mmCIF file of C-alpha atoms in Angstrom:
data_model
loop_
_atom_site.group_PDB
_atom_site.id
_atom_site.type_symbol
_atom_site.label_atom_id
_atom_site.label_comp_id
_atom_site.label_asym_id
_atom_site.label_seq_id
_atom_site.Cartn_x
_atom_site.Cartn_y
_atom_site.Cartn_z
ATOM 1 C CA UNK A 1 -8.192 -15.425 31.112
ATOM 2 C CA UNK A 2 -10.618 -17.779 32.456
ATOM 3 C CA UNK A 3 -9.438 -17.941 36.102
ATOM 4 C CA UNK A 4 -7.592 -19.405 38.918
ATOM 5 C CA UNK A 5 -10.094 -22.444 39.392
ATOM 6 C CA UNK A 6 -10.088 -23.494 35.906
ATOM 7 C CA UNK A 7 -6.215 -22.976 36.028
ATOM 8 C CA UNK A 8 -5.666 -25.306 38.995
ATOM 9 C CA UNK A 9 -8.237 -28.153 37.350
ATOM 10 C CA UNK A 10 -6.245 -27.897 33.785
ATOM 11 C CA UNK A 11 -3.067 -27.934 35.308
ATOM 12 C CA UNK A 12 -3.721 -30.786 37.531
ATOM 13 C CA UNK A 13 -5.604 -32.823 34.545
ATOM 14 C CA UNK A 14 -1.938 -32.000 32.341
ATOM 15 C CA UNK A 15 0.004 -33.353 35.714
ATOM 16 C CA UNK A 16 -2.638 -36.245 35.720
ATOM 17 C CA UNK A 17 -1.168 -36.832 32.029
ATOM 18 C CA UNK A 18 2.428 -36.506 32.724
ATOM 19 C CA UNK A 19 2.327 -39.581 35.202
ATOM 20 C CA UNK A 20 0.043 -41.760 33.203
ATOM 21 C CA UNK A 21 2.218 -41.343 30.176
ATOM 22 C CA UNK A 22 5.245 -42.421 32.271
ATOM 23 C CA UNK A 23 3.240 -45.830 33.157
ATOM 24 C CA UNK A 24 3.104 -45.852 29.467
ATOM 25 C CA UNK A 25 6.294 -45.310 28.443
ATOM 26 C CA UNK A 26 7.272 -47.477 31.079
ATOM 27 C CA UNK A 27 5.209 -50.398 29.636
ATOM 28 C CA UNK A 28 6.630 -49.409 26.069
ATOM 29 C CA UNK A 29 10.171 -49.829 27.195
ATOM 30 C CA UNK A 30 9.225 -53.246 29.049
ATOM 31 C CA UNK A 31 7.660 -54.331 25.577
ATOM 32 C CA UNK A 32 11.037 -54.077 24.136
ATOM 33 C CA UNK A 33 12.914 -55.467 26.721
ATOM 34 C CA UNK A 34 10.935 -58.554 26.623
ATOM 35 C CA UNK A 35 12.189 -58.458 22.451
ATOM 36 C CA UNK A 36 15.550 -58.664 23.996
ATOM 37 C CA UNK A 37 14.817 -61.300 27.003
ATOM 38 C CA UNK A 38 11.605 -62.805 26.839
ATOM 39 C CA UNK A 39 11.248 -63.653 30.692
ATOM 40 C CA UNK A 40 10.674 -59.760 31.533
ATOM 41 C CA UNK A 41 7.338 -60.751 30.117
ATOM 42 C CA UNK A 42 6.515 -64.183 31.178
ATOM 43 C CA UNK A 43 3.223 -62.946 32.357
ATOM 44 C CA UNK A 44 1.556 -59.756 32.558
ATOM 45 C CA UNK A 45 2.372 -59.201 36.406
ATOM 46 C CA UNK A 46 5.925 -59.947 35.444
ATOM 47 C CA UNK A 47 5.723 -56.739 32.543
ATOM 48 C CA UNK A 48 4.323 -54.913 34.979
ATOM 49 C CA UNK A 49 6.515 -55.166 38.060
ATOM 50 C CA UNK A 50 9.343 -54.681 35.186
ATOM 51 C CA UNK A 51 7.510 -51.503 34.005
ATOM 52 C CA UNK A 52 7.217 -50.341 37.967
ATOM 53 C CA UNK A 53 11.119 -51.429 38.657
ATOM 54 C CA UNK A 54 11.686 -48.713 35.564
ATOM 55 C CA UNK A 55 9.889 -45.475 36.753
ATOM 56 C CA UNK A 56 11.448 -46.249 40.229
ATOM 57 C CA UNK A 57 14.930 -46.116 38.510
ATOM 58 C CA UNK A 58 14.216 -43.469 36.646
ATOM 59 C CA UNK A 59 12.863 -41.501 39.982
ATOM 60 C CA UNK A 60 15.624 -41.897 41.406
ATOM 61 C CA UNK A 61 17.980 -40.853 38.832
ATOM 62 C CA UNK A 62 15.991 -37.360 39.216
ATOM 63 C CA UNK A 63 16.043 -37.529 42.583
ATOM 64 C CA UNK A 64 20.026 -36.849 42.802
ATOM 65 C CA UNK A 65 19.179 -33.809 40.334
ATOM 66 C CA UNK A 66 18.082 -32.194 37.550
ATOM 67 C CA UNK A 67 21.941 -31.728 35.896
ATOM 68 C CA UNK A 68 22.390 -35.579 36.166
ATOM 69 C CA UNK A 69 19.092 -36.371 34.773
ATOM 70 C CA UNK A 70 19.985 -34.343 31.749
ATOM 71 C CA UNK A 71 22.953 -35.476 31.216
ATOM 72 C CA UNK A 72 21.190 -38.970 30.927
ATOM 73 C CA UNK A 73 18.905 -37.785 28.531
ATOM 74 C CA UNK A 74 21.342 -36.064 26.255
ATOM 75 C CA UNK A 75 22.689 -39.721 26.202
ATOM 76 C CA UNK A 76 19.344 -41.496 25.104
ATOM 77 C CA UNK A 77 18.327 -39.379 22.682
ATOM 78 C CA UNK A 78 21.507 -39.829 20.721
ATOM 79 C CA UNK A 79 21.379 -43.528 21.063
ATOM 80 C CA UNK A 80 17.424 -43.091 20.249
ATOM 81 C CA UNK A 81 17.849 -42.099 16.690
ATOM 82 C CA UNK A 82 19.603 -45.154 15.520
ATOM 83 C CA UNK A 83 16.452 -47.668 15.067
ATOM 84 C CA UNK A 84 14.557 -44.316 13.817
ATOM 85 C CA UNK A 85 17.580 -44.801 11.104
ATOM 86 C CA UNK A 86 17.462 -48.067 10.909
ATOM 87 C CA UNK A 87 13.763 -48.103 9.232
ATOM 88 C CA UNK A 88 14.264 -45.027 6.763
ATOM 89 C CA UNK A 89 17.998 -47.045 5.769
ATOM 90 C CA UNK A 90 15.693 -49.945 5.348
ATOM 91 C CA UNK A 91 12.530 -47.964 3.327
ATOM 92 C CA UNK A 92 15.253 -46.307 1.154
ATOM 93 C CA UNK A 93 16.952 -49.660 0.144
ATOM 94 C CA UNK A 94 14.345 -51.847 -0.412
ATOM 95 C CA UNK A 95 11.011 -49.670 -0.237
ATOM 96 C CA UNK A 96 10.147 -49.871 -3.893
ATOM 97 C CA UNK A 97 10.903 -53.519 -4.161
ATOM 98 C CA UNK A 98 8.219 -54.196 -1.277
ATOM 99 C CA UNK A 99 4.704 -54.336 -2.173
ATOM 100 C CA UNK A 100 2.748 -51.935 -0.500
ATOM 101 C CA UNK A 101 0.045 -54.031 2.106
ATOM 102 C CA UNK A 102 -3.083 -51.811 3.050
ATOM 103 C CA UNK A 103 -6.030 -53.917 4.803
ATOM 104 C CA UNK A 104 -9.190 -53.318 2.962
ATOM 105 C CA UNK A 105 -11.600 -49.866 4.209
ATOM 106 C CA UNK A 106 -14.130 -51.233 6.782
ATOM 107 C CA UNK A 107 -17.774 -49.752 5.980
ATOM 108 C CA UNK A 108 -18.430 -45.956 6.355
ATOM 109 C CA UNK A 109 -19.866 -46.428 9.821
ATOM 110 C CA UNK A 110 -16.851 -48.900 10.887
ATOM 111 C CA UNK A 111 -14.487 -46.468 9.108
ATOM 112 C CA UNK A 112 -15.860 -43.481 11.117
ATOM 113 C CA UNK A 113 -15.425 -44.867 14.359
ATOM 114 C CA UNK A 114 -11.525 -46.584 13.605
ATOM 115 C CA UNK A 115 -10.549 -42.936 12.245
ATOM 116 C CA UNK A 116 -11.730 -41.491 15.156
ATOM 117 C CA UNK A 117 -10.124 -44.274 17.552
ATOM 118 C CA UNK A 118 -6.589 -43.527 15.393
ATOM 119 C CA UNK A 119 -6.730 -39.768 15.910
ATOM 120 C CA UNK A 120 -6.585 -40.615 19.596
ATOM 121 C CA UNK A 121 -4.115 -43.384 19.487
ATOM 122 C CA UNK A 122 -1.753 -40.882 16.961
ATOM 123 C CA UNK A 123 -2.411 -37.753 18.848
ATOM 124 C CA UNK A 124 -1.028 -39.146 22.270
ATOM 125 C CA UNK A 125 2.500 -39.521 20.024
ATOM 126 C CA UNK A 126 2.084 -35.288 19.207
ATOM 127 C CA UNK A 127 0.974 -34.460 22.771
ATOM 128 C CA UNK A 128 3.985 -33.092 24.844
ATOM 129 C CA UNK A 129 5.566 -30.519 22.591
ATOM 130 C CA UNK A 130 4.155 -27.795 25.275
ATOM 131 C CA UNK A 131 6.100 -29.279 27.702
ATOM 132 C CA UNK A 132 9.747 -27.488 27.094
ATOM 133 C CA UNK A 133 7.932 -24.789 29.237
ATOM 134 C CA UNK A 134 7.326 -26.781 31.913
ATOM 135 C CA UNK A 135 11.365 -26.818 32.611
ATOM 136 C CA UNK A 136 11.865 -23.125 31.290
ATOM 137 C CA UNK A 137 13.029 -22.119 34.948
ATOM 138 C CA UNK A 138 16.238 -23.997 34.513
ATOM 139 C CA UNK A 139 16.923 -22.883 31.127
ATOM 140 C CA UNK A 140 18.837 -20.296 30.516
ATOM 141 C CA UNK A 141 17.769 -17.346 28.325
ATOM 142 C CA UNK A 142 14.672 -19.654 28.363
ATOM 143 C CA UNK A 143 11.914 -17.115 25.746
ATOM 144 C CA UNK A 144 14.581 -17.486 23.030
ATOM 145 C CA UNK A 145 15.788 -21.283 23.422
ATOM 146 C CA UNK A 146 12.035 -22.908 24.739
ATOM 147 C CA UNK A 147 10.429 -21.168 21.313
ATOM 148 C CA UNK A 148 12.894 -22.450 19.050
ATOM 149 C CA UNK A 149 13.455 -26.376 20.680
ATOM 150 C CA UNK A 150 9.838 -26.432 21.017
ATOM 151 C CA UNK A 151 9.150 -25.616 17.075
ATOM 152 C CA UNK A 152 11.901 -27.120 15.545
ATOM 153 C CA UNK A 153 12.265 -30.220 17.817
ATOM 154 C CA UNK A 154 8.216 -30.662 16.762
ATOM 155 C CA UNK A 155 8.753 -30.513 12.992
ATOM 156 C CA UNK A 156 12.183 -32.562 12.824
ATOM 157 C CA UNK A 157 10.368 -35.181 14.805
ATOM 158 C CA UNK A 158 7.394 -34.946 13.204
ATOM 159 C CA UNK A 159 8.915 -35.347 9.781
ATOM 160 C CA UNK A 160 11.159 -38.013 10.995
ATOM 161 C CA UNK A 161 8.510 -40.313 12.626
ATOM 162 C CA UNK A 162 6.110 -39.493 9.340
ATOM 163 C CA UNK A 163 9.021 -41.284 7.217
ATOM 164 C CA UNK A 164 9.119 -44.052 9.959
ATOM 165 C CA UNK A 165 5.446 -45.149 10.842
ATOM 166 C CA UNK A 166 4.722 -45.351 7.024
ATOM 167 C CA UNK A 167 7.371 -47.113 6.123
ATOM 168 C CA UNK A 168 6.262 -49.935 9.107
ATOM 169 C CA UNK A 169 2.879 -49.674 8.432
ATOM 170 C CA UNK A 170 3.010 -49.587 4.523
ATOM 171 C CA UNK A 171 5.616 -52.345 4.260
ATOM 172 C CA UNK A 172 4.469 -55.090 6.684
ATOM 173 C CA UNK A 173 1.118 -56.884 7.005
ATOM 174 C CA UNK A 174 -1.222 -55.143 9.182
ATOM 175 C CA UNK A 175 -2.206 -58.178 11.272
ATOM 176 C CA UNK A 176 1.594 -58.553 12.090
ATOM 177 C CA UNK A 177 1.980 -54.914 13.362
ATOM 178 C CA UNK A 178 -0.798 -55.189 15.362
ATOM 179 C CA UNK A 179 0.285 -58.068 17.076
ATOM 180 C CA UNK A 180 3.631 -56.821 17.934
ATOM 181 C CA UNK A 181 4.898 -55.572 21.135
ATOM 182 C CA UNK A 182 7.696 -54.502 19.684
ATOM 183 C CA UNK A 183 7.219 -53.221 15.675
ATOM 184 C CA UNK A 184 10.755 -51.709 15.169
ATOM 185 C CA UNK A 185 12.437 -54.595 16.169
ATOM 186 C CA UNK A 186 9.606 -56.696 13.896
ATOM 187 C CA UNK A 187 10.310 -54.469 10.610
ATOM 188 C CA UNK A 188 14.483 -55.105 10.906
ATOM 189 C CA UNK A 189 14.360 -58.420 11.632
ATOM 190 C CA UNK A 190 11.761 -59.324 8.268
ATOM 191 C CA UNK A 191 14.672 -57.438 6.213
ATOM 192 C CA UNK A 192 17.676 -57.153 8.318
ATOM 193 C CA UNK A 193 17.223 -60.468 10.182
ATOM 194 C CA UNK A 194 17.136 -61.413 13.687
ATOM 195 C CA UNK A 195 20.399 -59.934 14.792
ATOM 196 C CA UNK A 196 19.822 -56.628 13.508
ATOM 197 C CA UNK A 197 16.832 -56.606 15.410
ATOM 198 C CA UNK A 198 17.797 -57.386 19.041
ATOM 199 C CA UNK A 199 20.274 -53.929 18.455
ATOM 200 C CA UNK A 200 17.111 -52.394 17.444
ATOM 201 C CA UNK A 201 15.346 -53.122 20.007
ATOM 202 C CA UNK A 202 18.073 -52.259 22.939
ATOM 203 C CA UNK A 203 18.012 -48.576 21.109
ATOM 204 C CA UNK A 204 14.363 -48.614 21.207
ATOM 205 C CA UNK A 205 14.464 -49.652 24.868
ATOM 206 C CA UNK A 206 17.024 -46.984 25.838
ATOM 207 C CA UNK A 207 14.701 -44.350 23.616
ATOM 208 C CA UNK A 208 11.654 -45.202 25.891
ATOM 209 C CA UNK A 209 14.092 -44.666 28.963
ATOM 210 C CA UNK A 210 15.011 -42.003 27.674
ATOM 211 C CA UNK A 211 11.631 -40.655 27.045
ATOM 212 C CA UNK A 212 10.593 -41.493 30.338
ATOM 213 C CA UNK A 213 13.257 -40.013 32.019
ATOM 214 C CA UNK A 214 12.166 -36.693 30.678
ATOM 215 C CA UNK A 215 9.078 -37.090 31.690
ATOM 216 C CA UNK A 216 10.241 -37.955 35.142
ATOM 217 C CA UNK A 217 11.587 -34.459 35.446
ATOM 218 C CA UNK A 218 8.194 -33.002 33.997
ATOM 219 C CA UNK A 219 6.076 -34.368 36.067
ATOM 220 C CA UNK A 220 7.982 -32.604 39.599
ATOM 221 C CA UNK A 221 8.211 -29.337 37.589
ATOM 222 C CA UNK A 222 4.412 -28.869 37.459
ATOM 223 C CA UNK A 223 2.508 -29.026 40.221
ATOM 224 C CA UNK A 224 6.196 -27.246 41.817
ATOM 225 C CA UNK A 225 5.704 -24.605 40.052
ATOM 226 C CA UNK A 226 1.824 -24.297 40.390
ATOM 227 C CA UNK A 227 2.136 -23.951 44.242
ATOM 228 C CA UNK A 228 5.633 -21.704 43.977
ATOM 229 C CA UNK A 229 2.377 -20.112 42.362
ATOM 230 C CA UNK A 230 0.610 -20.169 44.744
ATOM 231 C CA UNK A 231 -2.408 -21.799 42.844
ATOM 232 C CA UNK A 232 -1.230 -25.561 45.123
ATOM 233 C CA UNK A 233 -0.460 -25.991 48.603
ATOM 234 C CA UNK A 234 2.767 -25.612 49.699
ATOM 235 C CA UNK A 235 3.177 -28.878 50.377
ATOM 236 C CA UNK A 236 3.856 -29.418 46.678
ATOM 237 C CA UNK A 237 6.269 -26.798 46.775
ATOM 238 C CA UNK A 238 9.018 -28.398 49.245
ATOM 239 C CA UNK A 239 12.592 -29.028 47.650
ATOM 240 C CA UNK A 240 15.565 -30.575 48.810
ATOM 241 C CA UNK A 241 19.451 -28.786 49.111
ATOM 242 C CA UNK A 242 19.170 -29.277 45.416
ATOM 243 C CA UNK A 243 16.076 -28.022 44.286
ATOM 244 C CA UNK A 244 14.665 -31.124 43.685
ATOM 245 C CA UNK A 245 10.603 -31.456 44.567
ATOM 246 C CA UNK A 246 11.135 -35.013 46.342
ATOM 247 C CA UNK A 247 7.718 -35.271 47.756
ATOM 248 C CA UNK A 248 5.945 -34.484 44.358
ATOM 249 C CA UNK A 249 8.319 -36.873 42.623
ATOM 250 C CA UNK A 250 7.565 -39.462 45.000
ATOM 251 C CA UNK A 251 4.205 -39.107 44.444
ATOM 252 C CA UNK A 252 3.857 -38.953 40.927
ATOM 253 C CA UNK A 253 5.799 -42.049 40.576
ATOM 254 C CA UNK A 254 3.621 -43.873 42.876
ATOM 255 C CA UNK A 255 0.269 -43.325 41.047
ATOM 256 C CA UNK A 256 2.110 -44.213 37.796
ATOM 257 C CA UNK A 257 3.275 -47.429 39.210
ATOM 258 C CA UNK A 258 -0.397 -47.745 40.878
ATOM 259 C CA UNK A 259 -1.765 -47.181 37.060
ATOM 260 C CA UNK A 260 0.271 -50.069 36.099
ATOM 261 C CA UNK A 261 -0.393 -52.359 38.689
ATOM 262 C CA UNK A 262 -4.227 -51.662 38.423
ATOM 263 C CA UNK A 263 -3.894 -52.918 34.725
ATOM 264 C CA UNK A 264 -1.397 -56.026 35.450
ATOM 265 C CA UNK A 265 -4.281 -58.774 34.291
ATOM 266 C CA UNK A 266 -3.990 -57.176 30.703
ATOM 267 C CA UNK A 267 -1.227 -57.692 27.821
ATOM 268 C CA UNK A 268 1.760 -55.804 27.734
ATOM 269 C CA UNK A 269 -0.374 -53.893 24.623
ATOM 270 C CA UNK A 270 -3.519 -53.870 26.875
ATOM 271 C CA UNK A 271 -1.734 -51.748 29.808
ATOM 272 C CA UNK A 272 -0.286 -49.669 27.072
ATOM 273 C CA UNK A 273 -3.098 -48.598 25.794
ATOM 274 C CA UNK A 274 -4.926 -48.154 28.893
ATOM 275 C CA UNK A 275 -2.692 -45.593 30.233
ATOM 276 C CA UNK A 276 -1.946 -43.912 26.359
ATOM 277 C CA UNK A 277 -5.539 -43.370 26.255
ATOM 278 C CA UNK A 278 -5.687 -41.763 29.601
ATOM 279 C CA UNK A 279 -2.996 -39.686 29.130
ATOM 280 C CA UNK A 280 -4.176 -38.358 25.811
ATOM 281 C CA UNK A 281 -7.516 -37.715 27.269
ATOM 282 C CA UNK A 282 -5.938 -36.067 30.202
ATOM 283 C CA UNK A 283 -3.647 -33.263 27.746
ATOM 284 C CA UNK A 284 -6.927 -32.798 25.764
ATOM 285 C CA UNK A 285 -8.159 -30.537 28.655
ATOM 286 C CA UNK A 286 -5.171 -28.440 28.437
ATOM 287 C CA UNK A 287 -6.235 -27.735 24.803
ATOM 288 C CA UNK A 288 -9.805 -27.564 25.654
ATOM 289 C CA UNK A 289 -8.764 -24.490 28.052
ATOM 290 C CA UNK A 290 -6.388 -22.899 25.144
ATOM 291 C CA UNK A 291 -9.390 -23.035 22.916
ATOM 292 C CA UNK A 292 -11.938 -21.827 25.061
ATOM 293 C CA UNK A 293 -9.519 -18.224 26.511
ATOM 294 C CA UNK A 294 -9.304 -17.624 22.689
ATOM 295 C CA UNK A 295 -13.237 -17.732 22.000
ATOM 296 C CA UNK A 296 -13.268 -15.668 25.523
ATOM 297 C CA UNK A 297 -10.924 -13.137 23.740
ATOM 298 C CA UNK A 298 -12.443 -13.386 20.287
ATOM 299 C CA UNK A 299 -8.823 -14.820 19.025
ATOM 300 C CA UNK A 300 -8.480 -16.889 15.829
ATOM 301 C CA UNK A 301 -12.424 -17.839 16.420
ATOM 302 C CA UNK A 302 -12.913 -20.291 13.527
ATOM 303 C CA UNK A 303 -9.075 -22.212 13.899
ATOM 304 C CA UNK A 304 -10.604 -22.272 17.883
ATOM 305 C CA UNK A 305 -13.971 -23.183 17.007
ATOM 306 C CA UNK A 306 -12.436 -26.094 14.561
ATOM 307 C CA UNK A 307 -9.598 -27.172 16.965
ATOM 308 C CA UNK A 308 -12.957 -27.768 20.042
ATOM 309 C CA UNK A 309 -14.880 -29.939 17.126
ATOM 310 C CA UNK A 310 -11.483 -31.964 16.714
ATOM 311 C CA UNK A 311 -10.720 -32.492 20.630
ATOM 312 C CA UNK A 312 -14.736 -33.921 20.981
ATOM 313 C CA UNK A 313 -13.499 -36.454 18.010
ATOM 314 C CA UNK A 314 -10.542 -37.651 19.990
ATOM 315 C CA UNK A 315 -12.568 -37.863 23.303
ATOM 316 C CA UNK A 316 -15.117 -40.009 21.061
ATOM 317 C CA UNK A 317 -11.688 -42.303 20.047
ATOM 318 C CA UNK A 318 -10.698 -42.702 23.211
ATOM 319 C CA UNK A 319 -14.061 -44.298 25.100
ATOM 320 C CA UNK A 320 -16.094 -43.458 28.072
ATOM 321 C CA UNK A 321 -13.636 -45.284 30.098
ATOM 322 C CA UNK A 322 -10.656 -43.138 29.452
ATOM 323 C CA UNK A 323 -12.243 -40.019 29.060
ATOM 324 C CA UNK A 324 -14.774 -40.435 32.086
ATOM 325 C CA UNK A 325 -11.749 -41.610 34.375
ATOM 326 C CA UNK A 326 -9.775 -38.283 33.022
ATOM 327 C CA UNK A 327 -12.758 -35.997 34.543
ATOM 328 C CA UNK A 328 -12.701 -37.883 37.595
ATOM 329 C CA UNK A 329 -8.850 -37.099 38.402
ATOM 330 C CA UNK A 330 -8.929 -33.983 37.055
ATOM 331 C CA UNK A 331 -11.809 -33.255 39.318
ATOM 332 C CA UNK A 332 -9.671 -34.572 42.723
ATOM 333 C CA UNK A 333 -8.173 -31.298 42.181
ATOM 334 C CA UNK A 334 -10.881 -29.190 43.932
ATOM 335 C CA UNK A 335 -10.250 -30.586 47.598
ATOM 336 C CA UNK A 336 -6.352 -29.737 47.002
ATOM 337 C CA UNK A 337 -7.649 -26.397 45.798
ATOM 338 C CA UNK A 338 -10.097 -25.629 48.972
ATOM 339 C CA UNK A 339 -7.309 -27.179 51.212
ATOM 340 C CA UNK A 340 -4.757 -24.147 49.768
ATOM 341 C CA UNK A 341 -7.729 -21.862 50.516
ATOM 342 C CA UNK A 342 -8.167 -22.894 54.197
ATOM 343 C CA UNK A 343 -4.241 -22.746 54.269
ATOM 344 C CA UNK A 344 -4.254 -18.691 53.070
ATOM 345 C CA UNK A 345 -7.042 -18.244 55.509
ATOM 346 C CA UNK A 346 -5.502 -19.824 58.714
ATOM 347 C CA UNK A 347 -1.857 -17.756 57.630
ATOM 348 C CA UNK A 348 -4.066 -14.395 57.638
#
């Protein structure tokens, strides 16, 4: 609908997102290890080599194959659930006893801006639902079972983290949420006590594993099959005896770790948010597109026209920084582009 160009640049800016939400979920999972053995953290260069050491691990886990890699994740996402249960066990028990702690409203100009700066921060948790069709070429009977994980698999977990993030957020003081790394294991331990917690948070460790292990896979699926395509070089396209795409793997990994690295002098929460923000701004492009082919077509004009004012809100949320830097990369994907071009050419 609106053309190979625009294709390439949207894909690319959703790869772009892939990668900087591993260096995220990387960070998140260091965050929680640090609950568990407070060295990992020591200083912020420590978090972040930790972090690195993780998407490495995870690489090559995916690197031996994509069966072995799920296998892995089927693991993780059973273990996942538990501190998910944990909290709604917890908000069942004792919810009503608890006295419900909501900070004061900040003024309508200061309440503007923070809504707009938590529709960012909340959206990059939504973001990645699209993904199951990323993988749909190892799926079998792949229309039937991508439509139905996709949809139910979004409103189980979006139900399920609803119940959750309230119950932390309603139930303990705002100032101490914000200052924790690690808010699961924070919400069991002020009810369940300390040793409840540290099992918390090794199941919220393995979930962001977990998580990023996924996300691994996700991010050599794209640009593979964008130049299997034909719409990348073919470079991007090379596989090994077991269909894995080692060179894009490779590569993805490294400008996650590089993403990282780049933020090392921040906090734990400071690199977190750094790459969340970049990530979200990066998937907002994808949507931008989506919106934009169904004006082009005259499709559901007003939920398109309404969905376009929304994504300019969460650009606005996220900063210049994060939403200038998103252009930028998505951008680096013209001289790929022209290089595919001159390819074609020199083959003709």
């Amino acid at each position: 609908v609106i053309g190979p160009l625009p294709g390439v640049l949207v894909g690319w800016s959703y790869w772009v997102a892939v990668w900087s939400a591993n260096a995220a979920i990387a960070i998140a999972a260091t965050s929680y290890l640090a609950a568990l053995y407070p060295p990992v953290a020591a200083t912020p260069l420590t978090g972040a080599l930790v972090a690195v050491g993780l998407i490495w691990a995870l690489t090559a886990l995916n690197l031996a194959g994509a069966r072995r890699a799920g296998e892995f994740q089927v693991v993780t996402t059973v273990l996942k659930l538990l501190p998910l249960l944990a909290v709604v066990a917890i908000a069942a028990g004792v919810g009503r006893s608890v006295p419900v702690t909501l900070p004061p409203l900040p003024s309508p100009r200061g309440l503007v801006t923070g809504l707009a700066s938590a529709v960012t921060l909340t959206l990059f948790a939504l973001v990645g639902f699209e993904a199951a069709s990323i993988a749909a070429g190892r799926v079998r009977d792949a229309a039937r079972t991508v439509l139905r994980a996709t949809m139910a698999g979004t409103v189980v977990t979006g139900v399920l983290y609803l119940i959750v993030c309230s119950a932390i957020v309603l139930m303990l003081p705002p100032r101490a949420v914000a200052a924790s790394p690690a808010p699961f294991a924070l919400f069991v331990a002020t009810f369940w006590g300390p040793a409840a917690a540290f099992g918390v948070a090794l199941f919220a460790a393995i979930a962001a594993i977990g998580a990023l292990n996924g996300w691994v896979l996700i991010q050599g699926e794209l640009p593979l099959g964008m130049a299997r395509a034909g719409l990348l070089p073919r470079w991007f396209a090379r596989t090994s005896g077991r269909d894995v795409p080692v060179r894009v793997l490779l590569l993805s990994s490294a400008l996650a770790s590089a993403l990282v690295l780049v933020n090392a002098s921040r906090s734990l929460g400071g690199m977190f948010t750094a790459a969340m923000l970049l990530s979200t701004c990066a998937t907002l492009w994808l949507y931008v597109a989506i919106l934009v082919a169904a004006l082009a077509r005259r499709v559901a004009v007003v939920t398109a026209t309404g969905g376009l004012a929304f994504t300019a809100v969460a650009f606005w949320g996220a900063g210049a920084e994060a939403a200038g830097l998103s252009v930028v990369l998505m951008l680096t994907a013209l001289p790929v582009y022209a290089l595919r071009g001159a390819a074609r050419k020199q083959a003709a």
